[in-house]
Amino acid sequence: MTEETPGFDEKDENGKNPSVPSGDATDDAAESASSSAKEGGAAPAGDAAKTVGLTAELDQARSALAERTADLQRLQAEYQNYRRRVERDRVSVKEIATATLLAELLPVLDDIGRAREHGELVGGFKSVAESLETAAAKMGLQQFGKEGEPFDPTIHEALMHSYAPDVTETTCVAVLQPGYRIGERTIRPARVAVAEPQPGASSASGKDAKDAKDSTANDEESGGPDEG
């Protein structure tokens, strides 16, 4: 009887030895390795495309943020301008209202001034008058106009005109009614009498000065004035 070596003569139903790999199995392994290699090569390309997409989205977000920031800054500037304009208008309206009110009180203040000049500001009337003047001053009312100051047509109103030899320019020589202002706003100009230099006074003064100078020069040339 012949002994058989186990494992080498056994075959499956198709007549193949199961311990020997077939060609189909080899092909499957090769395809699997090739697929893995393809997937490994495609992965870096996919990451690059994803990075490009994220960069584009980031640029868009930055552009949108810059636009919104510019819009916010523009709105803030417009709001600040609006606040300044409202504040300026509020101050102007307040000044106009105050000036209108005080303008109605100017005749009363004129009467108080005349009474003070004539010594009639006494007793209870004096107390009331001083209280009124104090309240007007607190509201910003300022009196102006003095004798001897140069005439300024922007704040003075000339009611009387004359000539005087002792003035060198048009001068207020009398204040008929004082002027009043609030800040830079003039409520009423000062009503004054003005005096101008005498016509020809400046030329005559210049001639006298020239004659005196010539006389002095002649005296110096002749050795002094003649002695008797």
Tab-separated table of C-alpha atoms in Angstrom:
chain	number	residue	atom	x	y	z
A	1	MET	CA	0.000	0.000	0.000
A	2	THR	CA	1.283	3.355	-0.990
A	3	GLU	CA	1.306	6.168	1.590
A	4	GLU	CA	-0.158	9.552	0.495
A	5	THR	CA	1.311	12.787	1.628
A	6	PRO	CA	-1.514	14.809	3.130
A	7	GLY	CA	-2.170	18.323	1.882
A	8	PHE	CA	-0.734	18.112	-1.639
A	9	ASP	CA	-3.211	15.876	-3.426
A	10	GLU	CA	-6.358	17.450	-1.960
A	11	LYS	CA	-8.334	19.478	-4.485
A	12	ASP	CA	-11.605	21.316	-4.319
A	13	GLU	CA	-14.645	20.704	-6.447
A	14	ASN	CA	-13.160	22.638	-9.413
A	15	GLY	CA	-10.049	20.603	-9.333
A	16	LYS	CA	-7.853	23.295	-7.827
A	17	ASN	CA	-5.685	23.118	-4.834
A	18	PRO	CA	-7.116	25.529	-2.231
A	19	SER	CA	-3.698	26.226	-0.757
A	20	VAL	CA	-2.429	27.797	-4.010
A	21	PRO	CA	-3.715	31.313	-4.743
A	22	SER	CA	-5.628	31.679	-7.947
A	23	GLY	CA	-5.171	34.360	-10.632
A	24	ASP	CA	-8.470	36.009	-9.794
A	25	ALA	CA	-7.365	36.632	-6.197
A	26	THR	CA	-4.145	38.157	-7.462
A	27	ASP	CA	-6.063	40.514	-9.727
A	28	ASP	CA	-8.347	41.595	-6.893
A	29	ALA	CA	-5.369	42.435	-4.693
A	30	ALA	CA	-3.750	44.447	-7.473
A	31	GLU	CA	-6.945	46.444	-8.085
A	32	SER	CA	-7.281	47.146	-4.353
A	33	ALA	CA	-3.699	48.401	-4.162
A	34	SER	CA	-4.199	50.579	-7.243
A	35	SER	CA	-7.407	52.072	-5.798
A	36	SER	CA	-5.640	52.842	-2.540
A	37	ALA	CA	-2.839	54.530	-4.423
A	38	LYS	CA	-5.322	56.655	-6.400
A	39	GLU	CA	-7.126	57.709	-3.213
A	40	GLY	CA	-3.802	58.616	-1.598
A	41	GLY	CA	-2.859	60.814	-4.573
A	42	ALA	CA	-6.244	62.570	-4.774
A	43	ALA	CA	-6.376	63.573	-1.094
A	44	PRO	CA	-3.817	66.421	-1.296
A	45	ALA	CA	-5.567	67.920	-4.335
A	46	GLY	CA	-8.871	67.982	-2.445
A	47	ASP	CA	-7.302	69.747	0.538
A	48	ALA	CA	-5.829	72.448	-1.728
A	49	ALA	CA	-9.208	73.128	-3.323
A	50	LYS	CA	-10.815	73.354	0.090
A	51	THR	CA	-8.128	75.817	1.258
A	52	VAL	CA	-8.697	78.018	-1.801
A	53	GLY	CA	-12.422	78.059	-1.100
A	54	LEU	CA	-11.923	79.031	2.541
A	55	THR	CA	-9.502	81.805	1.544
A	56	ALA	CA	-12.065	83.228	-0.897
A	57	GLU	CA	-14.763	83.156	1.796
A	58	LEU	CA	-12.395	84.880	4.246
A	59	ASP	CA	-11.650	87.631	1.711
A	60	GLN	CA	-15.358	88.167	1.169
A	61	ALA	CA	-15.953	88.385	4.923
A	62	ARG	CA	-13.136	90.922	5.301
A	63	SER	CA	-14.528	93.019	2.446
A	64	ALA	CA	-18.012	92.969	3.978
A	65	LEU	CA	-16.564	93.939	7.382
A	66	ALA	CA	-14.678	96.872	5.857
A	67	GLU	CA	-17.852	98.110	4.153
A	68	ARG	CA	-19.886	97.839	7.360
A	69	THR	CA	-17.141	99.632	9.317
A	70	ALA	CA	-17.102	102.478	6.768
A	71	ASP	CA	-20.898	102.723	6.973
A	72	LEU	CA	-20.740	102.888	10.777
A	73	GLN	CA	-18.075	105.605	10.730
A	74	ARG	CA	-20.106	107.628	8.247
A	75	LEU	CA	-23.208	107.317	10.415
A	76	GLN	CA	-21.254	108.387	13.493
A	77	ALA	CA	-19.902	111.461	11.675
A	78	GLU	CA	-23.388	112.400	10.468
A	79	TYR	CA	-24.759	111.996	13.999
A	80	GLN	CA	-22.045	114.222	15.474
A	81	ASN	CA	-22.740	116.886	12.839
A	82	TYR	CA	-26.450	116.639	13.613
A	83	ARG	CA	-25.831	117.079	17.346
A	84	ARG	CA	-23.619	120.124	16.774
A	85	ARG	CA	-26.188	121.658	14.440
A	86	VAL	CA	-29.023	121.063	16.913
A	87	GLU	CA	-26.977	122.546	19.764
A	88	ARG	CA	-26.087	125.599	17.643
A	89	ASP	CA	-29.725	126.103	16.674
A	90	ARG	CA	-30.814	125.706	20.286
A	91	VAL	CA	-28.392	128.397	21.439
A	92	SER	CA	-29.447	130.695	18.610
A	93	VAL	CA	-33.138	130.267	19.385
A	94	LYS	CA	-32.469	130.955	23.075
A	95	GLU	CA	-30.536	134.134	22.255
A	96	ILE	CA	-33.286	135.362	19.923
A	97	ALA	CA	-35.990	134.714	22.526
A	98	THR	CA	-33.957	136.444	25.244
A	99	ALA	CA	-33.190	139.408	22.993
A	100	THR	CA	-36.867	139.772	22.083
A	101	LEU	CA	-37.882	139.786	25.739
A	102	LEU	CA	-35.202	142.256	26.817
A	103	ALA	CA	-35.937	144.552	23.884
A	104	GLU	CA	-39.392	145.057	25.371
A	105	LEU	CA	-37.777	146.091	28.671
A	106	LEU	CA	-35.414	148.710	27.215
A	107	PRO	CA	-37.880	151.620	27.579
A	108	VAL	CA	-38.291	150.712	31.268
A	109	LEU	CA	-34.505	150.619	31.695
A	110	ASP	CA	-34.292	154.029	29.991
A	111	ASP	CA	-36.806	155.435	32.477
A	112	ILE	CA	-34.797	153.994	35.346
A	113	GLY	CA	-31.646	155.627	33.976
A	114	ARG	CA	-33.299	159.045	33.646
A	115	ALA	CA	-34.736	158.766	37.148
A	116	ARG	CA	-31.253	157.969	38.491
A	117	GLU	CA	-29.766	161.007	36.712
A	118	HIS	CA	-32.387	163.312	38.231
A	119	GLY	CA	-32.090	161.830	41.732
A	120	GLU	CA	-35.581	160.378	41.661
A	121	LEU	CA	-34.501	156.756	42.185
A	122	VAL	CA	-35.400	156.457	45.864
A	123	GLY	CA	-37.403	154.304	48.227
A	124	GLY	CA	-39.191	151.196	47.047
A	125	PHE	CA	-38.899	152.257	43.405
A	126	LYS	CA	-35.106	152.138	43.731
A	127	SER	CA	-35.200	148.573	45.080
A	128	VAL	CA	-37.492	147.389	42.282
A	129	ALA	CA	-35.413	149.140	39.611
A	130	GLU	CA	-32.165	147.637	40.852
A	131	SER	CA	-33.736	144.161	40.986
A	132	LEU	CA	-34.881	144.542	37.376
A	133	GLU	CA	-31.424	145.674	36.255
A	134	THR	CA	-29.809	142.750	38.076
A	135	ALA	CA	-32.191	140.238	36.451
A	136	ALA	CA	-31.496	141.700	33.002
A	137	ALA	CA	-27.745	141.489	33.599
A	138	LYS	CA	-28.058	137.818	34.603
A	139	MET	CA	-29.791	137.166	31.283
A	140	GLY	CA	-26.706	138.549	29.509
A	141	LEU	CA	-27.786	142.129	28.847
A	142	GLN	CA	-24.809	144.499	28.597
A	143	GLN	CA	-24.914	148.288	28.323
A	144	PHE	CA	-22.419	150.179	26.161
A	145	GLY	CA	-21.747	153.684	24.896
A	146	LYS	CA	-19.512	156.272	26.584
A	147	GLU	CA	-18.650	159.890	25.979
A	148	GLY	CA	-15.290	160.446	24.339
A	149	GLU	CA	-15.060	157.119	22.497
A	150	PRO	CA	-14.580	157.080	18.698
A	151	PHE	CA	-17.761	156.910	16.664
A	152	ASP	CA	-18.412	153.423	15.256
A	153	PRO	CA	-21.379	153.236	12.869
A	154	THR	CA	-21.802	149.505	13.584
A	155	ILE	CA	-22.715	150.131	17.241
A	156	HIS	CA	-23.518	153.850	17.358
A	157	GLU	CA	-26.421	155.820	15.914
A	158	ALA	CA	-25.658	159.535	15.487
A	159	LEU	CA	-28.658	161.699	16.331
A	160	MET	CA	-26.780	165.019	16.558
A	161	HIS	CA	-23.769	166.320	14.688
A	162	SER	CA	-21.372	169.220	15.360
A	163	TYR	CA	-17.760	170.373	14.922
A	164	ALA	CA	-15.223	170.773	17.690
A	165	PRO	CA	-11.666	172.087	17.615
A	166	ASP	CA	-10.422	169.675	20.284
A	167	VAL	CA	-11.148	166.399	18.470
A	168	THR	CA	-9.015	164.722	15.818
A	169	GLU	CA	-11.637	162.224	14.633
A	170	THR	CA	-15.386	161.743	14.733
A	171	THR	CA	-16.089	161.317	18.445
A	172	CYS	CA	-19.099	160.628	20.634
A	173	VAL	CA	-19.464	163.750	22.755
A	174	ALA	CA	-22.775	162.837	24.417
A	175	VAL	CA	-24.749	159.610	24.958
A	176	LEU	CA	-28.442	160.298	24.481
A	177	GLN	CA	-29.486	156.664	24.989
A	178	PRO	CA	-27.138	153.820	25.924
A	179	GLY	CA	-26.812	150.833	23.668
A	180	TYR	CA	-27.508	147.252	24.706
A	181	ARG	CA	-26.160	143.905	23.502
A	182	ILE	CA	-26.331	140.208	24.366
A	183	GLY	CA	-23.024	138.559	23.602
A	184	GLU	CA	-22.184	139.613	20.040
A	185	ARG	CA	-25.804	140.450	19.199
A	186	THR	CA	-26.638	144.171	19.340
A	187	ILE	CA	-30.190	144.771	20.561
A	188	ARG	CA	-30.060	148.544	20.222
A	189	PRO	CA	-27.204	150.797	19.084
A	190	ALA	CA	-26.066	153.598	21.354
A	191	ARG	CA	-27.744	156.841	20.296
A	192	VAL	CA	-25.172	159.597	20.532
A	193	ALA	CA	-24.215	163.124	19.568
A	194	VAL	CA	-21.010	163.274	17.568
A	195	ALA	CA	-18.454	165.962	16.834
A	196	GLU	CA	-16.001	166.156	13.985
A	197	PRO	CA	-12.804	168.212	13.674
A	198	GLN	CA	-13.255	171.768	12.397
A	199	PRO	CA	-13.007	171.938	8.593
A	200	GLY	CA	-9.480	173.058	7.712
A	201	ALA	CA	-8.274	172.687	11.298
A	202	SER	CA	-5.818	169.984	10.377
A	203	SER	CA	-4.385	171.979	7.464
A	204	ALA	CA	-4.104	175.145	9.622
A	205	SER	CA	-2.361	173.211	12.356
A	206	GLY	CA	0.013	171.816	9.788
A	207	LYS	CA	0.754	175.302	8.429
A	208	ASP	CA	1.440	176.677	11.942
A	209	ALA	CA	3.793	173.813	12.652
A	210	LYS	CA	5.610	174.404	9.351
A	211	ASP	CA	5.977	178.150	10.084
A	212	ALA	CA	7.343	177.420	13.544
A	213	LYS	CA	9.846	174.956	12.089
A	214	ASP	CA	11.007	177.430	9.435
A	215	SER	CA	11.403	180.182	12.073
A	216	THR	CA	13.529	177.902	14.237
A	217	ALA	CA	15.729	177.031	11.262
A	218	ASN	CA	16.260	180.694	10.396
A	219	ASP	CA	17.198	181.516	13.989
A	220	GLU	CA	19.758	178.738	14.010
A	221	GLU	CA	21.324	179.965	10.747
A	222	SER	CA	21.570	183.601	12.004
A	223	GLY	CA	23.034	182.565	15.327
A	224	GLY	CA	19.872	183.002	17.329
A	225	PRO	CA	17.186	185.633	17.681
A	226	ASP	CA	18.195	189.329	17.493
A	227	GLU	CA	19.043	190.864	20.834
A	228	GLY	CA	17.767	194.428	21.630
